[in-house]
Short mmCIF file of C-alpha atoms in Angstrom, two decimals:
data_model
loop_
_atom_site.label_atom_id
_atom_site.label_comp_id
_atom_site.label_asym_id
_atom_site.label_seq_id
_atom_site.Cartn_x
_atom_site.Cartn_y
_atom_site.Cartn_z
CA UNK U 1 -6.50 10.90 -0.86
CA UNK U 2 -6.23 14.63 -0.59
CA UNK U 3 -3.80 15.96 1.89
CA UNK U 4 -5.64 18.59 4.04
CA UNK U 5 -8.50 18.97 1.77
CA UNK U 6 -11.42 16.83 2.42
CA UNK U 7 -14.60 18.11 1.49
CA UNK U 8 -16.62 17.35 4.76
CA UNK U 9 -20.56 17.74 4.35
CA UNK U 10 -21.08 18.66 7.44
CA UNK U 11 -18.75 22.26 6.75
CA UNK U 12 -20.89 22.77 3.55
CA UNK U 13 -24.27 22.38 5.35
CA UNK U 14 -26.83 25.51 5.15
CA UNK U 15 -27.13 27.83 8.28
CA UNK U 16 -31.26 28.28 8.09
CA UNK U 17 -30.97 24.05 9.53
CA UNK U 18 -34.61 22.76 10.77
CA UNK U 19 -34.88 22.66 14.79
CA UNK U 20 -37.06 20.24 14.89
CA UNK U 21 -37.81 17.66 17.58
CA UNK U 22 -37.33 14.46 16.79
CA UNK U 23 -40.41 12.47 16.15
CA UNK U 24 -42.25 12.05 19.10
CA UNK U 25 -42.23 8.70 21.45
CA UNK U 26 -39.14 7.91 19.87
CA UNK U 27 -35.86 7.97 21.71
CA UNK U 28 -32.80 9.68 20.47
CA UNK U 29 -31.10 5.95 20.00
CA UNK U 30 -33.60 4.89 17.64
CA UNK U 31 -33.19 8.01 15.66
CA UNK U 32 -30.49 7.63 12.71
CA UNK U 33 -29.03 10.19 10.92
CA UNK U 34 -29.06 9.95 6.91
CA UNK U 35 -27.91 11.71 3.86
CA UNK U 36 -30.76 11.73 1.61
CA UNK U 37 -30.30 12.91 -3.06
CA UNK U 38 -33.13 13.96 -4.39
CA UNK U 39 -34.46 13.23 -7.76
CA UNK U 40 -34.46 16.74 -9.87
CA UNK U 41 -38.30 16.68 -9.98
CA UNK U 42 -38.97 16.42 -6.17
CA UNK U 43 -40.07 19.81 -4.65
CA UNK U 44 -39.71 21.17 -2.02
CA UNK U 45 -43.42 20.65 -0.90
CA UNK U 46 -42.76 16.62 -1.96
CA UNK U 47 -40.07 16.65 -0.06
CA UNK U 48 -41.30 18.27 3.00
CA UNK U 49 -44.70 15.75 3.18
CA UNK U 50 -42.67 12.65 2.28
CA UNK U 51 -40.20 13.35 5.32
CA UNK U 52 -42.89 14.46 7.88
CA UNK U 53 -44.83 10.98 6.47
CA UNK U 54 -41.92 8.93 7.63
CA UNK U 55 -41.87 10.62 10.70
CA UNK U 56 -37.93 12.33 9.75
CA UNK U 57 -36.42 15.96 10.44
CA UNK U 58 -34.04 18.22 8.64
CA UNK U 59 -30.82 18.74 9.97
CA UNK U 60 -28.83 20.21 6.93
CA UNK U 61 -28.56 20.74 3.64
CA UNK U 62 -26.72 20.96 0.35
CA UNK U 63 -28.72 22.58 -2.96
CA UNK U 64 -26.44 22.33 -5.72
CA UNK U 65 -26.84 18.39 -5.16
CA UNK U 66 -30.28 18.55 -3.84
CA UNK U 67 -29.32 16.92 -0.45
CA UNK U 68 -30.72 16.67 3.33
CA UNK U 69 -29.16 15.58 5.70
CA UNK U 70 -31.85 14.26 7.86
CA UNK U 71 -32.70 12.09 11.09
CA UNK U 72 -35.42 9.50 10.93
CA UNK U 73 -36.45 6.44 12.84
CA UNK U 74 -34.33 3.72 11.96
CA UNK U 75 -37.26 1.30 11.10
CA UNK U 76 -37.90 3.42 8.15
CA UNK U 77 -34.87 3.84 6.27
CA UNK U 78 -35.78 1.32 3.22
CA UNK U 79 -39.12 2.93 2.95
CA UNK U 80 -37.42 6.27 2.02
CA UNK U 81 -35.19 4.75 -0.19
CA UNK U 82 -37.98 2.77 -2.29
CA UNK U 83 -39.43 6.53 -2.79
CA UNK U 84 -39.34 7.37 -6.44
CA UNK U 85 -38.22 11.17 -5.45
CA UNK U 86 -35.39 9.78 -3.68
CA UNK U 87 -32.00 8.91 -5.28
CA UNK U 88 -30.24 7.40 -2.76
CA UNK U 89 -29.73 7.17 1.35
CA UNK U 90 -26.19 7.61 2.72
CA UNK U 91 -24.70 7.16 6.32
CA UNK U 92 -22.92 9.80 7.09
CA UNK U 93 -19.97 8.24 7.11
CA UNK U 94 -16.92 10.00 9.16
CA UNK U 95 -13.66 11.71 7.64
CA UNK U 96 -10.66 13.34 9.04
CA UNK U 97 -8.32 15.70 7.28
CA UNK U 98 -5.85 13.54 5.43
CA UNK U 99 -2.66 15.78 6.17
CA UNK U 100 -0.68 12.22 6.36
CA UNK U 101 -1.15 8.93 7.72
CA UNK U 102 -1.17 8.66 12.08
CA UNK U 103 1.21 5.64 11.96
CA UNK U 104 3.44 6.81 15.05
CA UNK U 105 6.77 5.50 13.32
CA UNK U 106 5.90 7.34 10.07
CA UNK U 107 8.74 10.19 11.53
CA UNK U 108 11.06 7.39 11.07
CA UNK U 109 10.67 6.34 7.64
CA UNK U 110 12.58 8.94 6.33
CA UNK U 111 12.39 6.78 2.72
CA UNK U 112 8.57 7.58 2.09
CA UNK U 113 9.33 10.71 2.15
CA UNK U 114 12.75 10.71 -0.10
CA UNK U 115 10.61 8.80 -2.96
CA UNK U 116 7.48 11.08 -2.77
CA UNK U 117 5.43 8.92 -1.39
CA UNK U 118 3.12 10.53 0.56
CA UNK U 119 2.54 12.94 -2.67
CA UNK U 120 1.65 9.84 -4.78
CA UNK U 121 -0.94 8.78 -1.79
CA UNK U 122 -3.06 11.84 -2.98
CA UNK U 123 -3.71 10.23 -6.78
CA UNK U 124 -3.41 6.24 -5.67
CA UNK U 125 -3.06 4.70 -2.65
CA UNK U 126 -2.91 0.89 -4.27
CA UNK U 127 -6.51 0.29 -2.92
CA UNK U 128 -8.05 1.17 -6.29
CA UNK U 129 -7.02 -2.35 -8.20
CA UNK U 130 -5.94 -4.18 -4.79
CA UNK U 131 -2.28 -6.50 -6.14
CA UNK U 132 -0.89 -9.31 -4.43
CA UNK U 133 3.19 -9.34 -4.16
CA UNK U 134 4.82 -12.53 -3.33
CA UNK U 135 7.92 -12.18 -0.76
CA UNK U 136 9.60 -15.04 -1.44
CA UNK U 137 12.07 -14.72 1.55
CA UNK U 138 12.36 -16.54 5.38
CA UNK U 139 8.14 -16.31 5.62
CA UNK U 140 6.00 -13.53 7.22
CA UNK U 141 4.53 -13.26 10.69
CA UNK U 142 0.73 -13.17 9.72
CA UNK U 143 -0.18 -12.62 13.29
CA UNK U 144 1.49 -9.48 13.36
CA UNK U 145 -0.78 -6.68 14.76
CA UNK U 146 0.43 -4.37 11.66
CA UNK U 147 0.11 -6.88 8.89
CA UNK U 148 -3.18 -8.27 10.06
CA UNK U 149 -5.88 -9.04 7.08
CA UNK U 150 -2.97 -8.56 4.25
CA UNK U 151 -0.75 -11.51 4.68
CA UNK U 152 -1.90 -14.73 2.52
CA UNK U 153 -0.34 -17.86 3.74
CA UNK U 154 1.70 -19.36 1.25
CA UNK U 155 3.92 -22.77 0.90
CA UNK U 156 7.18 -23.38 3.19
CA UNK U 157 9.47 -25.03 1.19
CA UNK U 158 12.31 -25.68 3.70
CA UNK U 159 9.91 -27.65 6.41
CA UNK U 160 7.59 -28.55 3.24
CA UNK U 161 4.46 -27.48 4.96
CA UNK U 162 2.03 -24.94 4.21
CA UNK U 163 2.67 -22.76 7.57
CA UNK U 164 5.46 -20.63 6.23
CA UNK U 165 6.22 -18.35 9.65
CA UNK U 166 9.46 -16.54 9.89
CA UNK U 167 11.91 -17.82 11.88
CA UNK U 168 14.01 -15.01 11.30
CA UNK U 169 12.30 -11.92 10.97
CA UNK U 170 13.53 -10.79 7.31
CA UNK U 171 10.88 -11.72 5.68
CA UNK U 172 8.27 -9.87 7.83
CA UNK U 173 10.13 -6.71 7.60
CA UNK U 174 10.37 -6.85 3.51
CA UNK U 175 6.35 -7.37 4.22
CA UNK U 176 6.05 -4.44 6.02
CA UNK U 177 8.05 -2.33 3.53
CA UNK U 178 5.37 -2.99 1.18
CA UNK U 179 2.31 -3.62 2.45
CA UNK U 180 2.07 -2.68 6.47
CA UNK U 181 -1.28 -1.21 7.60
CA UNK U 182 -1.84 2.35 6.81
CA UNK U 183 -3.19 4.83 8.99
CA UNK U 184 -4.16 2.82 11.74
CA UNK U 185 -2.68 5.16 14.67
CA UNK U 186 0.10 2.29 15.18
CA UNK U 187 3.39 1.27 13.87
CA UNK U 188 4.31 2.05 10.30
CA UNK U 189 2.86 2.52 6.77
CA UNK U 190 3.59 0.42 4.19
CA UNK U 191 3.54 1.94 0.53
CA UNK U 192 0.52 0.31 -0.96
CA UNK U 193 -2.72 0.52 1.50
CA UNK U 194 -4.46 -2.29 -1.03
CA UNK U 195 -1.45 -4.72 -1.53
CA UNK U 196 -1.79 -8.24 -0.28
CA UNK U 197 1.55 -10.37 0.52
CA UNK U 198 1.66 -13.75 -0.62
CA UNK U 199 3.70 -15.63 2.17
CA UNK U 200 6.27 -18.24 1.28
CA UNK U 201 9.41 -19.58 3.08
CA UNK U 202 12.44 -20.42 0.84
CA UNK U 203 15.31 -19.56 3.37
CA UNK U 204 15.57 -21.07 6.88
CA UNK U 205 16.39 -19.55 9.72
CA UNK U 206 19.86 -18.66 9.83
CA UNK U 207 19.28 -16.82 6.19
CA UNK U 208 20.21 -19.52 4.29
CA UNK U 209 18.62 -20.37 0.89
CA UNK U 210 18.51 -22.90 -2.07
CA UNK U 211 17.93 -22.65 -5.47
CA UNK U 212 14.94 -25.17 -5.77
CA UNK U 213 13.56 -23.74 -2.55
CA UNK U 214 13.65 -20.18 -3.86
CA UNK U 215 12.33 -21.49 -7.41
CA UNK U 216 9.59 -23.40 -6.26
CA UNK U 217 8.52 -20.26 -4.26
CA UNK U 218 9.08 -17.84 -7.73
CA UNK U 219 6.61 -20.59 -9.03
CA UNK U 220 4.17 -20.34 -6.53
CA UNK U 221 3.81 -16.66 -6.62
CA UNK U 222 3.72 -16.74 -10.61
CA UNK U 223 1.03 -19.58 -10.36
CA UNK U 224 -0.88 -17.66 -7.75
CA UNK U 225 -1.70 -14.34 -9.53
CA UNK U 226 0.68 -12.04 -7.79
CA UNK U 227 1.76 -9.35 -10.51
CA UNK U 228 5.25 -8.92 -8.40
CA UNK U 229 7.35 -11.18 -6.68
CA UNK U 230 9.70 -9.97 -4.17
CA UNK U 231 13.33 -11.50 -3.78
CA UNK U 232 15.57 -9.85 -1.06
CA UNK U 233 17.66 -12.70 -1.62
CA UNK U 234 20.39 -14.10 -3.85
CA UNK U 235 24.07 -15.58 -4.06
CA UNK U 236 27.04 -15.37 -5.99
CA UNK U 237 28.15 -17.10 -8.97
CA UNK U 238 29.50 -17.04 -12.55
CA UNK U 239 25.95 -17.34 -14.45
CA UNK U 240 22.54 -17.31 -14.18
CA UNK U 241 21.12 -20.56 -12.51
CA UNK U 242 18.55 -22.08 -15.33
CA UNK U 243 15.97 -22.10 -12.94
CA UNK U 244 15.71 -18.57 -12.55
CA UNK U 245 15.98 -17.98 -16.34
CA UNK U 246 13.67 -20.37 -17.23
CA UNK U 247 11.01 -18.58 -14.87
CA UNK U 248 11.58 -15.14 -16.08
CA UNK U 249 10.40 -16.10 -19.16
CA UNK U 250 7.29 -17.75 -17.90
CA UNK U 251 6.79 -14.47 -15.72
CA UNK U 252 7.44 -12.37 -18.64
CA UNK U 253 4.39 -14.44 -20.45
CA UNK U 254 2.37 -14.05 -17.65
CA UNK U 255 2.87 -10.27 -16.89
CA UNK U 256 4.77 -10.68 -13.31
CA UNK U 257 7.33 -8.09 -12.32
CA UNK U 258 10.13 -9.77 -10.68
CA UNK U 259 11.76 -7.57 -8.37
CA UNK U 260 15.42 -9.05 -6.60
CA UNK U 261 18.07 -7.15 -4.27
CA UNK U 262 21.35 -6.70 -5.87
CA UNK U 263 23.24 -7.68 -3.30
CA UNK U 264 25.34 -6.46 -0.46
CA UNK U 265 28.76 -7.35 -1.43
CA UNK U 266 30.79 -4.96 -2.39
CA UNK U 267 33.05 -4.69 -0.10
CA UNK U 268 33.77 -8.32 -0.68
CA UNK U 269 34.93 -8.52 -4.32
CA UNK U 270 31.78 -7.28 -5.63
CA UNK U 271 30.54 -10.53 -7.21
CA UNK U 272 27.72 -10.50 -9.40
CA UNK U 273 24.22 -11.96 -7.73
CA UNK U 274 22.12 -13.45 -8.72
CA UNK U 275 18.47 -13.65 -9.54
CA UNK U 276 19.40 -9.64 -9.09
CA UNK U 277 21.76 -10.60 -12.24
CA UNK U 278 19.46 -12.59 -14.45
CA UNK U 279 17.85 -11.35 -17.35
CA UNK U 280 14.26 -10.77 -16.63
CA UNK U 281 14.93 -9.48 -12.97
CA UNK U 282 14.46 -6.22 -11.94
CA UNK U 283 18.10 -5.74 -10.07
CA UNK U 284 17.94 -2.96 -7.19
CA UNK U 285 20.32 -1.34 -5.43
CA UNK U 286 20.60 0.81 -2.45
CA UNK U 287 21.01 4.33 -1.33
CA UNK U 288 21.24 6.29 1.50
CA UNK U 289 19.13 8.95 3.05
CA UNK U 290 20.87 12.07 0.88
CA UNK U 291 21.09 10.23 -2.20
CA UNK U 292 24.65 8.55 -1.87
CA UNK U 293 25.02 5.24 -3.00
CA UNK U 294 25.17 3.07 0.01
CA UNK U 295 28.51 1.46 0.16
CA UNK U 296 27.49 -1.53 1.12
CA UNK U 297 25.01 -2.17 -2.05
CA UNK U 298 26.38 -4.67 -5.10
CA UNK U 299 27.01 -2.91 -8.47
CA UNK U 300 27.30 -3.43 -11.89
CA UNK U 301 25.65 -3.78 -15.38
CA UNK U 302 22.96 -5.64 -13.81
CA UNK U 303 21.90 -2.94 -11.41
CA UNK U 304 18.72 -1.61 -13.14
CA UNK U 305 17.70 1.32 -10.24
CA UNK U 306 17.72 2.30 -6.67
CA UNK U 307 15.99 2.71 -3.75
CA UNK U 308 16.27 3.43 0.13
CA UNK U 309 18.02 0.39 1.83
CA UNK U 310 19.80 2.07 5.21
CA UNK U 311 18.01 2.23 8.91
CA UNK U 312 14.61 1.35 6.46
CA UNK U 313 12.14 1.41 9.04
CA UNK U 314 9.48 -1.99 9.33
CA UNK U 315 7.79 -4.79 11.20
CA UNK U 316 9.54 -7.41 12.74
CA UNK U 317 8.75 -10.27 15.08
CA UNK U 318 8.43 -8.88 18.50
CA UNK U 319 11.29 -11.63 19.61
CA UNK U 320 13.48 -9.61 16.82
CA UNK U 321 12.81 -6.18 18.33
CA UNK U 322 13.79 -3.79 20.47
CA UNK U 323 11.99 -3.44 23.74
CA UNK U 324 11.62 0.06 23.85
CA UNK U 325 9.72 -0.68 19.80
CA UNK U 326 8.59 -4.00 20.06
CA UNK U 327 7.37 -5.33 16.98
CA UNK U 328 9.48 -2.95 14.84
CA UNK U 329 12.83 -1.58 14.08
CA UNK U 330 15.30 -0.90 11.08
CA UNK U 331 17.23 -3.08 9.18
CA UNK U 332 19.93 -1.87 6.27
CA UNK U 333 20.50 -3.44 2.88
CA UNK U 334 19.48 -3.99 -0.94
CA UNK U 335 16.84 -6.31 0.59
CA UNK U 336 15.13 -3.31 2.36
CA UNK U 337 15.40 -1.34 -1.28
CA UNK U 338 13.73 -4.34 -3.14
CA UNK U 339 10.16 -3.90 -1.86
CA UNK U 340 10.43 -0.23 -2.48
CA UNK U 341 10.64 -1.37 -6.02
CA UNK U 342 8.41 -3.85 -5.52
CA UNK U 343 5.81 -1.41 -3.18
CA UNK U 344 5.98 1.15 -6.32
CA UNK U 345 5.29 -1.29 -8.61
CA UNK U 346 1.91 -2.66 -7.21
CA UNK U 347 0.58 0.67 -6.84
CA UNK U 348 1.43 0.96 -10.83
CA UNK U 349 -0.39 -1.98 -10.93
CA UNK U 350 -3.50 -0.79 -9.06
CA UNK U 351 -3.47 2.65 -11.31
CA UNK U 352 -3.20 0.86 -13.76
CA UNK U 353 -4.11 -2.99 -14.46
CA UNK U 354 -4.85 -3.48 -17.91
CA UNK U 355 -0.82 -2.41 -17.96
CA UNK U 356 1.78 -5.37 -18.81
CA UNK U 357 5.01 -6.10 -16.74
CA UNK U 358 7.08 -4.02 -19.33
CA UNK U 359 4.71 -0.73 -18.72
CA UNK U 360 5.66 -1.06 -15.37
CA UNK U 361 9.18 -1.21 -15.32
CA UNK U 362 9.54 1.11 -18.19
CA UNK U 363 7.71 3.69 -15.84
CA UNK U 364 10.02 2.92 -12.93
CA UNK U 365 12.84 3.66 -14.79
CA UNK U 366 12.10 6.67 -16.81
CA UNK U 367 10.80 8.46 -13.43
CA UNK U 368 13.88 7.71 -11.22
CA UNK U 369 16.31 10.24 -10.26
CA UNK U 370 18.91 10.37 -11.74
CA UNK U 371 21.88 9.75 -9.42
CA UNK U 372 25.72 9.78 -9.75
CA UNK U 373 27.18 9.72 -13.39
CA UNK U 374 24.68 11.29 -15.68
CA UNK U 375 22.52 8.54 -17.11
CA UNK U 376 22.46 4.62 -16.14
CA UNK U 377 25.56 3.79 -14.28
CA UNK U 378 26.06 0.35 -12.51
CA UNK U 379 26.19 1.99 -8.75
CA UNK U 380 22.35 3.63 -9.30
CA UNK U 381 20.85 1.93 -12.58
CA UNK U 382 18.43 4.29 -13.80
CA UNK U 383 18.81 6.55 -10.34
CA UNK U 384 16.44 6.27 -6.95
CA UNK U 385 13.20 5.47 -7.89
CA UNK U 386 10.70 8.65 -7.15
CA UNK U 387 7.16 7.30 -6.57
CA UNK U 388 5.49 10.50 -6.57
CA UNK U 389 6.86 11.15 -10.73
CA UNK U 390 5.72 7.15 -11.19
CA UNK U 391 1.93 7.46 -9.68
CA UNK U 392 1.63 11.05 -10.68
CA UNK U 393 3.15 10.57 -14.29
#
């Protein structure tokens, strides 16, 4: 997508335009209008008998690629394109300038704009090699009017059914981070336009989690073909539960970027958490909207990079909203930074998918800014990750 700069046919067309009726005992709504290539061989005199044969006018064209735009009767459409002069028949399909997405809460996301998002938009917008990220988290409305078409319905592991709704709104606001329809004059963008979010419930309503619950869902979306899974999620402890270790290394075989939120304790004794802790998982913490670490956001020598976690801007059930923006509001915390992470990486994925999980990460890291104490330090990792140095390269 290129901001402000769409080449629109219609601003290239040729002034000296035919004024011709259109063909006669036909009614303007039967008339359609077509962009027509020509074959390098077709003259002008070809052209001009083959088009008054089919009963079509010239309305424009373009020389250096040999194309009319024309209007014809709509009956007679294939006919022009079995022609042996002609190389193909186009709609004339609409564009807009591209200057940024119309999502009215897009002034609030004050993150896409921090990470160079809507820069990176111009070379990928994650619809090139569509990914699906699994947010393993308290389920996803699917029925929300921003999420609609990219939500695939996943296991509940807490009611043990295969309806995993949210109960609590978390997990449809991670969702939205990543994946939330773009440009669609409503609500908010998420950061890749082609991601698809595998749903699946592992925490119940009052936030509350397990380790089988979130393992089995880790499984799922390893077994499922996402390339990420998403875990704003995690608890404190003195080690790595086996689970978690035992599926990083089956991710790692399989190519899956696990992402997981480092936690939001550090006011509290600053224990280490865990998946965010594990070897194998991609441990984020959070920042604020000038770069500060948030003080709020887990650190240590598990931290492996940053991202945007305060008054993050999403979906939410409209139950879990304000009135005055139902359907959406801002929630803080390393689980709002995690699907930046995990946003970024599935448009790495799309740009690139013959790439393995350790491409992507490595690219993550060596394109964040650097933050705090020069180099990797355990409050920013690598630094904030900068999407616009990740896509662009």
């Amino acid at each position: 997508m290129k901001r402000a700069a769409l080449v629109i046919v219609g601003l290239m067309l040729a002034a000296n335009a035919a004024h011709a009726r259109p063909s006669a005992g036909l009614p303007n709504d039967q008339m359609v209008t077509r962009l027509v290539g020509w074959d390098e061989g077709a003259t002008a005199e070809l052209r001009q008998t083959l088009l008054e044969a089919m009963g079509a006018r010239v309305t424009g064209r373009v020389p250096l690629i040999r194309m009319d735009r024309i209007e014809l009767p709509a009956e007679r459409v294939a006919a022009l394109r079995a022609q042996p002069a002609v190389l193909w028949v186009e709609r004339n399909h609409r564009l807009r300038l591209m200057d940024e997405p119309n999502d009215p809460y897009l002034q609030f996301q004050w993150s896409l704009y921090k990470m160079g998002v809507l820069k990176a938009w111009e070379h990928e917008t994650g619809t090139r090699s569509p990914v699906t990220v699994a947010v393993v988290d308290s389920g996803v409305e699917s029925v929300h009017p921003d999420l609609i078409g990219r939500i695939i319905q996943g296991h509940d592991f807490v009611s043990a059914d295969d309806d995993p709704a949210d109960t609590n709104g978390h997990g449809t606001h991670v969702a939205g981070i990543i994946a939330a329809l773009q440009d669609n004059n409503f609500g908010v963008a998420g950061i890749s336009w082609g991601a698809k979010v595998l749903a699946i419930r592992a925490c119940a309503e009052q936030g509350t989690c397990d380790a089988f619950a979130v393992s089995a869902g880790i499984a799922e979306g390893i077994v499922s073909g996402a390339r990420v899974v998403n875990l704003s999620l995690g608890g404190g402890g003195t080690s790595c539960p086996a689970p978690f270790l035992a599926l990083a290394q089956v991710a790692a075989a399989k190519g899956v970027v696990l992402v997981a939120a480092s936690g939001n304790s550090a006011q509290d004794q600053n224990p280490a958490m865990y998946p965010a802790a594990c070897d194998g998982y991609l441990g984020v913490g959070a920042t604020t909207n000038r770069d500060k670490w948030a003080p709020f956001s887990s650190h240590g020598p598990y931290v492996d990079v940053s991202a945007p976690g305060v008054d993050i801007w999403s979906t939410l059930p409209a139950e879990r909203s304000s009135p005055t923006t139902p359907g959406f509001g801002a929630h803080s915390g390393t689980s709002m930074a995690a699907p930046q992470v995990s946003g970024l990486a599935a448009l790495l994925f799309s740009a690139h998918p013959d790439w393995t999980a350790e491409e992507v990460i490595a690219r993550i890291l060596e394109t964040a800014v650097d933050l705090g104490r020069a180099g990797r330090d355990d409050y920013f990792g690598a630094g904030r990750i900068s999407v616009a140095r990740a896509i662009k390269g």
